CSV table of N, CA and C in Angstrom, one decimal:
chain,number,residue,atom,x,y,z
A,1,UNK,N,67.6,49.5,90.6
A,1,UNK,CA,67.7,49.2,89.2
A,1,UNK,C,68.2,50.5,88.5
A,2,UNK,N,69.5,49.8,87.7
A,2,UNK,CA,69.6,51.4,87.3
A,2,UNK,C,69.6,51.6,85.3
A,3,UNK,N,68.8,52.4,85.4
A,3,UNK,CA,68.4,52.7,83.9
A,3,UNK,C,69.1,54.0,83.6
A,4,UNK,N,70.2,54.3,83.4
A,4,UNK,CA,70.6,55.2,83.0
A,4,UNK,C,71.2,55.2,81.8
A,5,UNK,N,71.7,54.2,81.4
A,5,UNK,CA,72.5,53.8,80.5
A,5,UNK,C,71.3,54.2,78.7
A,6,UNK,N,71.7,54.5,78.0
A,6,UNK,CA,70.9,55.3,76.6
A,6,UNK,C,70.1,53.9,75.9
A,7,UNK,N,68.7,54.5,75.6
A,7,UNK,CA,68.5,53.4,75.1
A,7,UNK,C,68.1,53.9,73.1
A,8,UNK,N,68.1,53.0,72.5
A,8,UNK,CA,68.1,53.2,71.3
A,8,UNK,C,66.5,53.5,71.0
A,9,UNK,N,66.5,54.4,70.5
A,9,UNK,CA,64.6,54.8,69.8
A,9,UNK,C,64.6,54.3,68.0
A,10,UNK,N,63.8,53.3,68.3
A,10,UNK,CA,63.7,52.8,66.9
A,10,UNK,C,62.5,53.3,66.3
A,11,UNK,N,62.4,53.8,65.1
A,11,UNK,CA,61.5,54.9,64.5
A,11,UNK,C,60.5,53.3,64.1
A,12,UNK,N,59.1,53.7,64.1
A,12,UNK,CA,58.8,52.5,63.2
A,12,UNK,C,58.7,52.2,62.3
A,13,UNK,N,58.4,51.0,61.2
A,13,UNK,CA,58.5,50.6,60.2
A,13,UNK,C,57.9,51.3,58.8
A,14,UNK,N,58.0,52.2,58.4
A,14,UNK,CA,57.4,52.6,57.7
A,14,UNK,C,56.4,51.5,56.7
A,15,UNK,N,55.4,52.1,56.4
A,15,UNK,CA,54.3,51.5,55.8
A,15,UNK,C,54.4,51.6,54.5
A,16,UNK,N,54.3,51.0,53.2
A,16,UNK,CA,54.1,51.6,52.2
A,16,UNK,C,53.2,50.3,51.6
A,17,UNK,N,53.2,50.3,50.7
A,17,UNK,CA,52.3,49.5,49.5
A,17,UNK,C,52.7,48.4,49.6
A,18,UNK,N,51.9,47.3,49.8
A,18,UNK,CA,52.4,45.5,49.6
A,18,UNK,C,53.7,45.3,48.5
A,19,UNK,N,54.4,45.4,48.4
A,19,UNK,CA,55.2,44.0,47.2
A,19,UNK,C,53.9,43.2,46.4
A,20,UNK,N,54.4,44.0,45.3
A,20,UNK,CA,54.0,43.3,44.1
A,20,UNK,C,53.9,41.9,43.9
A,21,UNK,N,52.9,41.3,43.6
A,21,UNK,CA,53.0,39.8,43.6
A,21,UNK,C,53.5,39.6,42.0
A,22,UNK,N,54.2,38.5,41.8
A,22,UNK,CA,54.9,38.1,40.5
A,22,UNK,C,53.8,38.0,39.6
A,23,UNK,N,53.4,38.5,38.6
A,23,UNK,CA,52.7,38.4,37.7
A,23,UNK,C,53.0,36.6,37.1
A,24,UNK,N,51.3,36.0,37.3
A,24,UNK,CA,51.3,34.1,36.6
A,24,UNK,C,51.8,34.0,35.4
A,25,UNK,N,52.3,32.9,35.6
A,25,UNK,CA,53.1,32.1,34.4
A,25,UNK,C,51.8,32.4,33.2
A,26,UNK,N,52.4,32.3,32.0
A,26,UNK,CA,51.1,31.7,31.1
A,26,UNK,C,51.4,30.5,30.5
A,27,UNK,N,52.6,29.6,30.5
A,27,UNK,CA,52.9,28.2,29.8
A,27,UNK,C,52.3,28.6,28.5
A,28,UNK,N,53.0,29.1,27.5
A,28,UNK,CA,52.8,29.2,26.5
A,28,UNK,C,53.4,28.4,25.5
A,29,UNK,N,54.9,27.8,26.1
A,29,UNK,CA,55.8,27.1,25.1
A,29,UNK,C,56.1,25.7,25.4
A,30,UNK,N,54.7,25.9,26.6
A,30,UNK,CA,54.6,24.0,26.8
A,30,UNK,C,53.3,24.0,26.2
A,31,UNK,N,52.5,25.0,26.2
A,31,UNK,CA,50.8,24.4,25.6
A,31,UNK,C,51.5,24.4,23.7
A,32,UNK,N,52.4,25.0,23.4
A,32,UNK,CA,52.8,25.1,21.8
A,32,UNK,C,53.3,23.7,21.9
A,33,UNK,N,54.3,22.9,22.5
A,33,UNK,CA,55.0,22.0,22.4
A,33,UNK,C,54.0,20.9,22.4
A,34,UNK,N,52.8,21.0,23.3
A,34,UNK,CA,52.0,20.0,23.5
A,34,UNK,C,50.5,19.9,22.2
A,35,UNK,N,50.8,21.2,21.5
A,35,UNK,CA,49.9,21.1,20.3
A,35,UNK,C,50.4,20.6,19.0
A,36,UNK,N,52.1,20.5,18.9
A,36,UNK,CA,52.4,20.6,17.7
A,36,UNK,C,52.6,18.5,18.4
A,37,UNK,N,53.5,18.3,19.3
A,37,UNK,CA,54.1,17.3,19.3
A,37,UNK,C,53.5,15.9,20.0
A,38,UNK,N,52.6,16.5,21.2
A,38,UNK,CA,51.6,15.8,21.6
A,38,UNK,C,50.9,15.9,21.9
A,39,UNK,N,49.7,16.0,21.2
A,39,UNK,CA,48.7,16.5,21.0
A,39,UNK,C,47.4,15.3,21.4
A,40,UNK,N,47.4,14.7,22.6
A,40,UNK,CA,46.4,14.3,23.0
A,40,UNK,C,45.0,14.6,23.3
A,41,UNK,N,44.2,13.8,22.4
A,41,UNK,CA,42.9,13.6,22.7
A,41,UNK,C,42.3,15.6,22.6
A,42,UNK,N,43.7,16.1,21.7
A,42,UNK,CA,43.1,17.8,21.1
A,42,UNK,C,43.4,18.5,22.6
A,43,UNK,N,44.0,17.9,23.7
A,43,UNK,CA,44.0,18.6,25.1
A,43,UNK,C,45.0,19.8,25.1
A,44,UNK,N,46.2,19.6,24.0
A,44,UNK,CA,47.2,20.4,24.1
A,44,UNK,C,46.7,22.0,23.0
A,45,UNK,N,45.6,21.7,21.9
A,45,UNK,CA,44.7,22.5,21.9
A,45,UNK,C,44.3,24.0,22.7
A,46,UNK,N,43.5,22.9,23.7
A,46,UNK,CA,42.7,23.4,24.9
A,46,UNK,C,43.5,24.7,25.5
A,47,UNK,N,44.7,23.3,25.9
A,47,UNK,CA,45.9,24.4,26.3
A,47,UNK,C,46.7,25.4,26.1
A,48,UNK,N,46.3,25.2,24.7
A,48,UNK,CA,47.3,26.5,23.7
A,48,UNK,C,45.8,27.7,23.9
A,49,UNK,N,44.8,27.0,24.0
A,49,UNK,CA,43.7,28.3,24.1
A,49,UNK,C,43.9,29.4,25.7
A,50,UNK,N,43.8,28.3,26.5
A,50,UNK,CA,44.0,29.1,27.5
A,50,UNK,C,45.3,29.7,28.0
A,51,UNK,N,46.4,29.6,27.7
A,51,UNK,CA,47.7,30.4,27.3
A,51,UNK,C,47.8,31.0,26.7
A,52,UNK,N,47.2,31.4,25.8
A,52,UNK,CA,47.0,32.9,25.1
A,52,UNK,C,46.1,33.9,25.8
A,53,UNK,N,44.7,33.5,26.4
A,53,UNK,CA,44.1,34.0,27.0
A,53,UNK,C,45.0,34.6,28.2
A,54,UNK,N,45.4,33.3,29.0
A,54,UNK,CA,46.9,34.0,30.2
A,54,UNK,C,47.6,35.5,29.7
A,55,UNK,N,48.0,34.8,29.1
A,55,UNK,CA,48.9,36.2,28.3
A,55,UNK,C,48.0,37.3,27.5
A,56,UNK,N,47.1,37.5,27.1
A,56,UNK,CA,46.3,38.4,27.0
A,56,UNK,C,46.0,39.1,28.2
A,57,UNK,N,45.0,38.7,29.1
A,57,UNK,CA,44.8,39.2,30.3
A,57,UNK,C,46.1,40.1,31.4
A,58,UNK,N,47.9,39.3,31.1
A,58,UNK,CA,48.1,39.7,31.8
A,58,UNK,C,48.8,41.1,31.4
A,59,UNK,N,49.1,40.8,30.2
A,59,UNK,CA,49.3,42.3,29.1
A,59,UNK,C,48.3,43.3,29.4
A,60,UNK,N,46.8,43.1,29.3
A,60,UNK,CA,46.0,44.0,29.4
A,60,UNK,C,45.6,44.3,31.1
A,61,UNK,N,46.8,43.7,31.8
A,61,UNK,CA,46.9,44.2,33.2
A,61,UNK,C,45.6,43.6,34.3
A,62,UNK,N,44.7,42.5,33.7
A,62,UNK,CA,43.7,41.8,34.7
A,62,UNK,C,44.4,40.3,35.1
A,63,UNK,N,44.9,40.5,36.4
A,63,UNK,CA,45.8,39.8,37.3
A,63,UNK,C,45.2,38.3,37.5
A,64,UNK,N,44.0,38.8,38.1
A,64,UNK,CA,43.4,37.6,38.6
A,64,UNK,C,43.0,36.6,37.6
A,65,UNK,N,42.2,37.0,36.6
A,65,UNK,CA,41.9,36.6,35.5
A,65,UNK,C,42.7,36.0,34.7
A,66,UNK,N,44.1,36.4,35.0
A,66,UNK,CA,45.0,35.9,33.7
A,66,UNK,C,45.6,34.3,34.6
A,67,UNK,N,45.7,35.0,36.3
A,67,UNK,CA,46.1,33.4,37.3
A,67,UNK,C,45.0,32.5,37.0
A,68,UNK,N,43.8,32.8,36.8
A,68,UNK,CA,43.2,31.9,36.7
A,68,UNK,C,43.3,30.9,35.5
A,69,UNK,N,43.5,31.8,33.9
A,69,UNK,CA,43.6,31.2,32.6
A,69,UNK,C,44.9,30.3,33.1
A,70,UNK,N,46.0,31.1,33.4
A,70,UNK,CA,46.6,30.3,33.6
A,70,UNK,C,47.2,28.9,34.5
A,71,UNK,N,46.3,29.0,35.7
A,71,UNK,CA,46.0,27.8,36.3
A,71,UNK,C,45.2,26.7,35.1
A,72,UNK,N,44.2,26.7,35.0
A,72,UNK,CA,43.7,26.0,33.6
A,72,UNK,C,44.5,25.6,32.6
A,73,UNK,N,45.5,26.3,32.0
A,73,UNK,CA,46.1,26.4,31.0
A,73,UNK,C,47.5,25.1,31.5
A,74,UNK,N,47.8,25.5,32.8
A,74,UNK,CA,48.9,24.5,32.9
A,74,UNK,C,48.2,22.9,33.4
A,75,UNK,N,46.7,23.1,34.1
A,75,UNK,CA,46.3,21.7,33.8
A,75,UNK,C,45.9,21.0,33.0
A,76,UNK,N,45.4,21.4,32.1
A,76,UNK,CA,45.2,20.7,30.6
A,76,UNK,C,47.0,20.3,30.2
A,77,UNK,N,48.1,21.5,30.1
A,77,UNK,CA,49.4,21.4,29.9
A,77,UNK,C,49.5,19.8,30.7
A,78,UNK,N,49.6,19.5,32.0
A,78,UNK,CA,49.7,18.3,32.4
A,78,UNK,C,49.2,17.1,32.1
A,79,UNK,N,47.7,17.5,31.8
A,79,UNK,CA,46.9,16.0,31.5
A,79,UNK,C,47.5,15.9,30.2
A,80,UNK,N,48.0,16.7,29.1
A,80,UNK,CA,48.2,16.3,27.9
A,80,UNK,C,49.3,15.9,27.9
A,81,UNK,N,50.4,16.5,29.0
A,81,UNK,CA,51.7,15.3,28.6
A,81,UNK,C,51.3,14.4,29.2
A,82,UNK,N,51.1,14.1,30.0
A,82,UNK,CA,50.7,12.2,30.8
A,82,UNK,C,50.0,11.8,30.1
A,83,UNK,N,48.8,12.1,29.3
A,83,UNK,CA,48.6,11.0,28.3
A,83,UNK,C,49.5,10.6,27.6
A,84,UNK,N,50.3,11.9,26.9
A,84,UNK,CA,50.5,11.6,25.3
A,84,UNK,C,52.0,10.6,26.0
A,85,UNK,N,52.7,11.0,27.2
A,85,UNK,CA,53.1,9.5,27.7
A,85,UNK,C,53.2,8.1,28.3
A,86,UNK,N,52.0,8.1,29.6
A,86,UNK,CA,51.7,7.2,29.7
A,86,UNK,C,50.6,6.4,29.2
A,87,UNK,N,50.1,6.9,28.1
A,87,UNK,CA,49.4,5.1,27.1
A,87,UNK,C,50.5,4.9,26.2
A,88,UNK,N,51.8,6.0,25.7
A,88,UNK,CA,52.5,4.8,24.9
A,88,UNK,C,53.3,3.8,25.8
A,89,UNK,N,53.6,4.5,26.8
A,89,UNK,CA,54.0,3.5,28.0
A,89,UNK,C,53.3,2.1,28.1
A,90,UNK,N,52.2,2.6,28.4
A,90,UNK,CA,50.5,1.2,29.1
A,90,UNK,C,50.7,0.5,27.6
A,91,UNK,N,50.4,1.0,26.6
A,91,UNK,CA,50.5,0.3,25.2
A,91,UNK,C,51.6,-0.8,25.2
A,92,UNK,N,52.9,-0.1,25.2
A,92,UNK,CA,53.8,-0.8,25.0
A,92,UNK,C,54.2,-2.2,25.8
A,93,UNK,N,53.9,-1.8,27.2
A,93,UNK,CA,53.2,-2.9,28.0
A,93,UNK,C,52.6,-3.9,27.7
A,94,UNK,N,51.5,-3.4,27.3
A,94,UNK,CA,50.2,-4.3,26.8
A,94,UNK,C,51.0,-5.3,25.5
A,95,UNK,N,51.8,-5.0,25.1
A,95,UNK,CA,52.1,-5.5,23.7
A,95,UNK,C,53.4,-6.7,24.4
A,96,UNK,N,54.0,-6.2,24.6
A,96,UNK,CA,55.1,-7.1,25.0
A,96,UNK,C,54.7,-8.3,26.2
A,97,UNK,N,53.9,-8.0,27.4
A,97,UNK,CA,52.9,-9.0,28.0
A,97,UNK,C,52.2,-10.4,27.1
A,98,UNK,N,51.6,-9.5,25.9
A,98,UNK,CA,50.7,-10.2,25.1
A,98,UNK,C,51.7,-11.0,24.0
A,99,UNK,N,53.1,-10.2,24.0
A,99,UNK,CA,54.2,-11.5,23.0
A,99,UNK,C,54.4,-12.2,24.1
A,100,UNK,N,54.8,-12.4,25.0
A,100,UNK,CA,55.2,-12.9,26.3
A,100,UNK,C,53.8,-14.1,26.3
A,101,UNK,N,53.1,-13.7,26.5
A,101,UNK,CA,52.4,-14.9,26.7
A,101,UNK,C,51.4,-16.0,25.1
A,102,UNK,N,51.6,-14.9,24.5
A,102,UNK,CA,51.4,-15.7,23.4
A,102,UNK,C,52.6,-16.6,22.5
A,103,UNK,N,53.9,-16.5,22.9
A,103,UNK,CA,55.0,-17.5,23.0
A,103,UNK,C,55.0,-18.5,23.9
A,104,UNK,N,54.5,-18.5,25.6
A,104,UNK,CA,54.1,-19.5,26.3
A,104,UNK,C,53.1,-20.3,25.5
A,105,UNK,N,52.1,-19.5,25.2
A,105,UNK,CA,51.0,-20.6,24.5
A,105,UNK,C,51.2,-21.5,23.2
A,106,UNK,N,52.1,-20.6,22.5
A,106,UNK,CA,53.0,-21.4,21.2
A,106,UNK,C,53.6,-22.3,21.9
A,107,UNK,N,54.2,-22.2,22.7
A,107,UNK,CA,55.3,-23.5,23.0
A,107,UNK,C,54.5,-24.4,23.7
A,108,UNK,N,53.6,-24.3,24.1
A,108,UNK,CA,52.9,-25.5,24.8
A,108,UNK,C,51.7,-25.8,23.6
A,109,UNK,N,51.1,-25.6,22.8
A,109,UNK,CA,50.6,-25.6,21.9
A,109,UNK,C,51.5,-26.9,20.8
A,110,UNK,N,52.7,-26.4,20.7
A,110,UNK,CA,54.0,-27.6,19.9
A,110,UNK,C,54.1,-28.6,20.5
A,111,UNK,N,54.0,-28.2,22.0
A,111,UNK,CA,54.5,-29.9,22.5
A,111,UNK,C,53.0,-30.6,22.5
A,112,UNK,N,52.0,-29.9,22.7
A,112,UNK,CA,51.0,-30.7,22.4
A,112,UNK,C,50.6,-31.9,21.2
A,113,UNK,N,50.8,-30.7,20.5
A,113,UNK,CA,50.6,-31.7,18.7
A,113,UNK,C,51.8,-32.2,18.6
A,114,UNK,N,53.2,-32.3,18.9
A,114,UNK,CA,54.1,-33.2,18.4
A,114,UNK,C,53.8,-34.3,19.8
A,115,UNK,N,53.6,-34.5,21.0
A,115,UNK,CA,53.1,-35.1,21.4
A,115,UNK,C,52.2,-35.9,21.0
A,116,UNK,N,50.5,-35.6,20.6
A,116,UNK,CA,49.9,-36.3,19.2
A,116,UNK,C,49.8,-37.0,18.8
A,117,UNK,N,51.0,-36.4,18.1
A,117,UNK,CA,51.3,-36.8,16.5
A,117,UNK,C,52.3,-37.6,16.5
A,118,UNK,N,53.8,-38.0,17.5
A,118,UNK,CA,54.7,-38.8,17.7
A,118,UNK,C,54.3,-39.8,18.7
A,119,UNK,N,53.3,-40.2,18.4
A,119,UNK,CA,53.1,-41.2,19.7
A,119,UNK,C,53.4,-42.4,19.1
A,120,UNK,N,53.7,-43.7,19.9
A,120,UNK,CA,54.2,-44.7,19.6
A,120,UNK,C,53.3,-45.8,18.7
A,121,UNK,N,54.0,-46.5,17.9
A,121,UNK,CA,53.3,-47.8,17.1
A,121,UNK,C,52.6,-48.9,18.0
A,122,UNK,N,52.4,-48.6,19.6
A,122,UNK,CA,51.6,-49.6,20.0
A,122,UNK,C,50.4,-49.9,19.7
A,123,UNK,N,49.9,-48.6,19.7
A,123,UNK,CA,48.1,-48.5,19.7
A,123,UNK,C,47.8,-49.1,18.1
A,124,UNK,N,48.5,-48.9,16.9
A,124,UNK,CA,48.5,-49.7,15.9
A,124,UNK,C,48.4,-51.4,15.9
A,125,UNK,N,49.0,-52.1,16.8
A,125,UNK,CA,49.1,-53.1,16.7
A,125,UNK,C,48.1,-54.0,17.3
């Protein structure tokens, strides 16, 4: 076997400091949007509290603290837009179901009483 041929010396990988992890979101202009516009059950509130907190913490440079406000801050952000859209959704449902079948009941309700009320001159006689 012949090894003569050069082999390449690869220095190793120098070590230095982790990569910075991205500093957390703080959803600030969805907890604003969800306080002024949809503001369910006060949750977009909630959410405007803990998005400032976010952004406080991450300014004053406590990392963990600020992912955490900010985890919080974007779930309240969620539950308050799915309310504030799906009950006008479920509502709006509920309402057109309820014309929907309170027009079946009108119309069989009419044929009832003109039924009734147009019945033949036999029973008279």
């Amino acid at each position: 076997m012949d090894t003569s041929y050069p082999r390449e010396e690869r220095p190793p990988p120098k070590r230095g400091p982790p990569p910075a992890a991205p500093a957390p979101r703080d959803h600030l202009v969805w907890a604003i949007f969800n306080t002024l516009y949809m503001n369910f059950c006060c949750l977009g509130f909630v959410a405007l509290a803990f998005a400032v907190k976010a952004r406080d913490r991450k300014v004053s440079g406590d990392v963990e603290a600020a992912r955490h406000f900010s985890s919080k801050a974007r779930c309240y952000n969620a539950l308050a837009t799915a309310g504030s859209v799906v009950l006008p959704l479920l509502l709006g449902a509920l309402i057109v179901t309820g014309v929907i079948h309170l027009s079946k009941l009108a119309q069989e309700s009419a044929g009832f009483f003109t039924y009734q009320f147009s019945g033949s001159d036999d029973e008279d006689q």
